Amino acid sequence: MPARLVRTHLPALVAAIFTTITLTSPAMAAAENVVVRDIEPTKELPRHSEGSFATLASGRIIFYYTQFYGGAADESPARIVGIHSDDDGRTWSQPATIVENNAGKNVMSVSLLRLASGKLAFFYCLKNSWQDCRPQMCVSTDDGATWSAPKNMLEAPGYFVLNNDRVIQTKAGRLIAPLAFHRSRNTDPHSSKSFDPRAITLWLYSDDEGATWHEAANWWAIPVRSGSGLQEPGVVELADGSLFSWSRTDQGAQYGFTSKDGGKNWTAPEPTSLKSPTSPASIKTLPGTTDLLAIFNDHSGRFPFPANKRTPLVAAVSSDAGQTWPKVKLIEDNPDGWYCYNAIHFTKDAVLLGYCAGDKTVGGLNRLRIRRITLDWLRES
């Protein structure tokens, strides 16, 4: 067996044994919070990062993520691979290639979404250069066994970032894709100096499950002096049908937007109560409730934090549409850790998190971690 398979298999085996042991204890079974898989970087595969989950009709859970093979930088060569679990996320298969790299740079940043029609949607970014990065969409009518040819979601040229696990479908059936646009600073597509990190946030929407896409009526730049602008946005539908969107910034907090018309128009960005470094937050609605669950790096002071680092990682719950987040639980607190690019997926009684869990030893974005947390653990004091 190749060395890299042994490396990725052993953590899963240990996690599986540990999970089996803990589940035999009545005291532990009700509130479980365990790492079920760490995929470590190797010389041949130096980075495993951001992905997204989906549940198939069979009950199998899939997780697609980015596997780098030619370096660990964001512009290094990478493909999209997938693993699966048949025991509610407790153990995971070895990776198989889903999309081979056919771009100038890489393919990365996956969102998976079960559509109201029953089809499965698959989004990712195709990055050709520092001036050309655009999101693609594929659809499966056989639960991921095969996928349609990828289709550009927008024809406009440019560098558009669609983060992992970001696309949603509203109760009315509209797809919303939040994007960050980065302008070019010069004419050299192969120079990183061409890339302007100061992003604007915009949104695409579709009323025909991705056959056609339209840009929202307005986009926003950050209204203060900033080196980041409004990067890596996300979106969630609230209980009243309005939409809440947010972007990471270098201002010490996520900035938020709202839409009352299904994503066609958005309010101006304002700082939210999610105090964080320049690191993306992830937010979804807890099943069976109107509460929001946020996974982010909490720099509010509730827990010790080193300035400008993506640690600690917390789970926070809001019962007032994201205005406040009084219920907070610590997930990761290594001061040398680097926790970001979360995917959130709910099973019948748990939530799966897939995220980068690096450190100064392996590199901040290079280790991929899957954690399984029961909903009972989230509800505990």
XYZ file of C-alpha atoms in Angstrom:
381
model
C 0.000 0.000 0.000
C 1.401 3.441 -0.881
C 2.691 5.444 2.045
C 0.173 8.243 1.577
C -2.743 5.832 1.937
C -1.363 4.492 5.167
C -0.970 8.030 6.492
C -4.515 9.042 5.686
C -5.984 5.728 6.823
C -4.465 5.476 10.303
C -6.132 8.609 11.760
C -9.499 7.368 10.483
C -8.880 3.948 12.040
C -7.917 5.440 15.384
C -10.899 7.791 15.288
C -13.226 4.913 14.441
C -11.912 2.829 17.366
C -12.235 5.803 19.713
C -15.766 6.502 18.511
C -16.760 2.869 19.043
C -15.412 2.973 22.579
C -17.147 6.220 23.469
C -20.472 5.071 22.085
C -20.473 2.130 24.507
C -20.514 4.589 27.404
C -24.011 5.932 28.201
C -22.453 9.059 29.688
C -20.647 9.846 26.443
C -23.197 8.691 23.872
C -25.582 11.613 24.425
C -22.973 14.322 23.850
C -20.274 13.375 21.399
C -17.625 15.693 19.979
C -14.855 13.783 18.190
C -12.416 14.168 15.322
C -13.294 11.323 12.980
C -10.753 11.978 10.238
C -7.517 13.912 9.800
C -6.026 13.883 6.308
C -2.383 14.837 6.704
C -0.230 16.536 4.066
C 2.550 14.527 2.439
C 5.417 15.350 0.102
C 3.350 14.147 -2.874
C 0.104 15.745 -1.661
C 1.141 18.810 0.357
C -2.326 20.224 1.027
C -5.844 18.902 1.629
C -8.360 21.674 2.161
C -11.842 23.158 1.900
C -14.825 21.018 0.863
C -18.549 20.324 1.157
C -20.884 17.487 2.242
C -24.086 15.982 0.834
C -26.296 13.041 1.805
C -27.335 10.620 -0.928
C -30.675 8.801 -1.165
C -28.973 5.642 0.116
C -27.964 7.425 3.315
C -24.309 7.604 2.257
C -22.650 10.925 3.058
C -20.142 12.275 0.553
C -17.485 14.931 1.088
C -15.747 16.546 -1.878
C -12.606 18.582 -1.201
C -9.509 20.065 -2.828
C -6.384 17.910 -3.075
C -3.215 19.820 -3.987
C -0.436 17.898 -5.714
C 1.973 20.539 -7.042
C 2.505 22.793 -4.043
C 0.448 24.151 -1.163
C -0.243 27.720 -2.342
C -3.710 28.832 -3.443
C -2.495 28.949 -7.054
C -0.787 25.521 -6.967
C -2.100 22.618 -9.076
C -5.044 20.849 -7.460
C -7.890 18.487 -8.254
C -11.204 17.736 -6.549
C -11.515 14.376 -4.798
C -14.246 12.724 -2.785
C -14.586 10.452 0.229
C -17.726 8.880 1.660
C -19.184 7.531 4.891
C -21.837 4.853 5.364
C -22.095 5.147 9.161
C -23.376 8.687 9.662
C -19.956 10.272 9.354
C -18.058 8.157 11.878
C -15.637 6.538 9.412
C -14.590 7.543 5.900
C -13.329 5.923 2.701
C -10.091 6.654 0.893
C -10.256 9.533 -1.659
C -11.200 9.088 -5.303
C -10.803 11.732 -8.004
C -14.010 13.554 -8.953
C -12.682 16.389 -11.164
C -9.171 16.266 -12.531
C -7.360 19.565 -12.925
C -8.157 20.991 -16.349
C -7.442 24.631 -15.503
C -4.447 26.868 -15.931
C -3.959 26.806 -12.159
C -6.421 24.500 -10.378
C -9.976 23.482 -9.590
C -11.014 24.045 -5.973
C -13.569 25.324 -3.451
C -16.535 22.928 -3.596
C -20.188 23.516 -2.742
C -22.627 20.590 -2.856
C -26.361 21.242 -2.675
C -29.455 19.042 -2.803
C -31.948 20.887 -4.988
C -35.701 21.033 -4.432
C -36.166 19.028 -7.637
C -34.178 16.178 -6.129
C -31.138 16.761 -8.328
C -27.713 17.182 -6.774
C -25.763 20.348 -7.635
C -21.968 20.637 -7.552
C -20.184 24.007 -7.690
C -16.466 24.742 -7.823
C -14.013 27.409 -8.934
C -11.954 26.976 -12.101
C -8.825 29.077 -11.715
C -6.833 29.773 -14.870
C -4.727 32.738 -13.763
C -4.524 35.669 -11.359
C -7.082 37.394 -13.585
C -9.390 34.488 -14.401
C -11.245 32.547 -11.722
C -14.914 31.748 -12.274
C -17.412 29.431 -10.570
C -18.696 26.363 -12.403
C -21.876 24.345 -11.872
C -22.589 20.688 -12.584
C -25.804 18.734 -11.959
C -26.410 15.058 -11.266
C -29.690 13.232 -11.824
C -28.322 9.931 -10.471
C -27.209 11.049 -7.014
C -23.636 11.824 -7.928
C -22.842 8.691 -9.946
C -22.360 10.968 -12.982
C -22.238 14.723 -13.474
C -23.186 17.038 -16.310
C -20.485 19.019 -18.066
C -19.439 22.065 -16.016
C -21.043 25.346 -16.985
C -19.787 28.885 -16.262
C -22.135 30.633 -13.873
C -21.283 34.062 -15.296
C -19.862 35.150 -18.614
C -18.075 38.237 -17.344
C -14.290 37.857 -17.270
C -12.473 38.370 -13.993
C -11.433 36.821 -10.703
C -14.570 35.726 -8.818
C -14.312 33.738 -5.592
C -17.111 31.390 -4.567
C -16.126 29.927 -1.216
C -16.725 26.309 -0.310
C -20.132 25.244 1.043
C -21.738 28.583 0.191
C -24.558 28.177 -2.358
C -28.102 27.950 -0.943
C -31.629 27.408 -2.275
C -34.362 29.433 -0.625
C -37.785 28.107 0.385
C -39.135 29.775 -2.754
C -36.696 27.776 -4.894
C -34.214 30.518 -5.765
C -30.500 29.680 -5.808
C -28.204 32.302 -4.254
C -24.447 32.301 -4.862
C -22.428 34.950 -2.967
C -19.224 36.010 -4.730
C -16.181 38.159 -4.044
C -14.757 39.984 -7.057
C -11.076 40.974 -7.194
C -9.978 43.478 -9.833
C -6.725 43.222 -11.798
C -3.932 45.678 -11.057
C -1.966 45.140 -14.267
C -2.086 43.186 -17.514
C 0.077 40.205 -16.505
C -2.251 37.270 -15.694
C 0.622 35.152 -14.392
C 1.889 37.625 -11.802
C 0.447 37.621 -8.287
C 0.988 41.391 -8.326
C -1.926 41.558 -10.757
C -4.305 40.392 -8.013
C -5.968 43.051 -5.849
C -6.942 41.490 -2.487
C -9.487 44.269 -1.815
C -12.690 42.515 -2.822
C -16.218 43.685 -3.460
C -19.172 41.421 -2.634
C -21.880 40.602 -5.159
C -24.541 37.946 -5.537
C -25.865 35.751 -8.337
C -29.351 34.247 -8.290
C -31.185 31.668 -10.385
C -34.879 30.810 -10.548
C -34.446 27.749 -12.780
C -32.005 25.706 -10.655
C -28.940 27.053 -12.370
C -29.957 26.941 -16.029
C -29.581 30.730 -16.089
C -28.034 33.155 -13.607
C -28.598 36.841 -12.931
C -26.549 39.348 -10.982
C -28.191 41.151 -8.066
C -29.072 44.792 -8.655
C -26.310 46.070 -6.385
C -22.864 45.126 -5.145
C -20.912 46.589 -2.252
C -17.409 47.712 -1.367
C -16.376 48.181 2.251
C -17.062 51.788 3.373
C -13.771 52.174 5.296
C -10.063 52.075 4.498
C -9.204 48.379 4.248
C -6.628 46.007 2.836
C -9.127 43.170 2.485
C -12.349 44.742 1.354
C -15.307 42.356 1.595
C -13.928 38.869 1.009
C -15.336 35.326 0.908
C -19.055 36.024 1.476
C -21.691 33.588 2.674
C -25.491 33.661 2.841
C -28.307 32.100 4.864
C -32.120 32.368 4.710
C -33.771 33.595 7.907
C -37.054 32.419 9.404
C -39.016 35.367 7.961
C -37.786 34.656 4.428
C -35.257 37.475 4.333
C -31.608 36.744 3.566
C -28.558 37.504 5.664
C -25.159 37.632 4.011
C -21.734 38.307 5.487
C -18.124 38.814 4.381
C -14.812 38.532 6.158
C -12.829 41.728 6.647
C -9.659 43.048 8.271
C -11.750 45.299 10.547
C -12.023 42.851 13.457
C -15.519 41.627 12.534
C -17.584 40.029 9.818
C -19.572 42.643 7.858
C -23.236 41.875 7.172
C -25.890 42.617 4.530
C -29.611 41.846 4.339
C -32.058 41.346 1.488
C -35.839 41.551 1.744
C -36.574 40.651 -1.882
C -34.957 37.258 -2.327
C -31.446 38.471 -3.078
C -32.102 41.057 -5.784
C -31.216 44.028 -3.575
C -28.913 44.181 -0.548
C -28.404 46.691 2.231
C -25.057 48.418 2.735
C -22.455 46.443 4.713
C -22.217 47.003 8.458
C -20.098 45.375 11.178
C -21.804 42.411 12.844
C -21.389 41.042 16.363
C -19.220 38.227 14.980
C -15.814 39.493 16.094
C -13.142 37.676 14.125
C -9.820 37.982 12.323
C -9.618 38.060 8.521
C -11.105 34.586 8.313
C -14.379 33.288 6.845
C -17.367 32.424 9.009
C -19.916 29.703 8.185
C -23.596 29.915 9.183
C -26.532 27.532 8.740
C -29.943 27.027 10.357
C -30.181 24.324 13.011
C -32.651 21.650 11.812
C -36.148 21.884 13.251
C -35.558 25.365 14.667
C -35.170 28.973 13.576
C -31.826 29.229 15.390
C -28.625 29.917 13.473
C -25.396 27.999 14.021
C -22.164 29.878 13.287
C -18.724 28.274 13.126
C -16.003 30.921 13.241
C -12.841 32.188 14.907
C -14.098 34.060 17.977
C -12.013 37.138 18.818
C -14.619 38.728 21.088
C -12.567 37.974 24.185
C -14.812 35.213 25.502
C -11.846 32.887 24.960
C -8.128 33.693 24.819
C -6.950 34.429 21.288
C -3.674 35.393 19.608
C -4.094 38.489 17.465
C -4.596 37.953 13.720
C -4.592 34.136 13.962
C -7.437 31.853 12.931
C -7.944 30.393 16.381
C -9.880 29.582 18.520
C -12.706 27.891 16.614
C -16.142 28.046 18.204
C -19.745 27.040 17.611
C -22.205 29.840 18.404
C -26.010 29.813 18.345
C -28.274 32.791 17.707
C -32.018 32.918 18.376
C -32.503 36.459 17.066
C -31.564 36.138 13.384
C -27.866 36.702 13.983
C -28.104 39.894 16.015
C -26.497 38.252 19.050
C -24.728 34.940 19.682
C -25.026 34.246 23.424
C -24.569 30.464 23.327
C -20.941 29.716 22.471
C -18.958 26.473 22.749
C -15.262 25.984 22.165
C -14.232 23.516 19.442
C -10.501 24.161 18.905
C -8.175 26.297 21.030
C -4.581 25.478 20.027
C -2.909 28.925 19.965
C -0.729 27.678 17.079
C -3.729 26.252 15.208
C -5.239 27.608 11.991
C -8.926 26.683 11.713
C -10.969 27.897 8.761
C -13.027 27.158 5.603
C -15.697 25.186 7.393
C -18.327 23.040 5.766
C -21.413 22.362 7.901
C -23.657 19.353 7.318
C -26.467 18.016 9.498
C -27.270 14.339 9.938
C -30.201 12.910 11.897
C -28.669 13.722 15.285
C -25.300 15.361 14.630
C -23.457 18.011 12.683
C -20.389 17.246 10.585
C -17.709 19.901 10.226
C -15.045 19.723 7.534
C -12.324 22.344 7.853
C -8.653 23.228 7.551
C -6.928 22.403 10.840
C -3.307 23.224 10.236
C -0.574 24.590 12.450
C 2.953 25.951 12.163
C 4.314 22.406 11.759
C 2.331 21.332 8.685
C 1.136 24.719 7.416
C -2.077 26.530 8.182
C -4.246 25.253 5.308
C -2.665 21.866 4.678
C -4.403 19.444 7.061
C -8.063 18.590 6.506
C -10.136 17.637 9.546
C -13.616 16.146 9.790
C -15.297 16.467 13.166
C -18.591 14.933 14.286
C -20.578 16.777 16.958
C -23.945 15.584 18.237
C -26.718 18.124 18.478
C -26.952 17.181 22.160
C -23.387 18.458 22.634
C -24.367 21.783 21.078
C -27.380 22.027 23.426
C -25.344 21.395 26.557
C -24.532 24.325 28.822
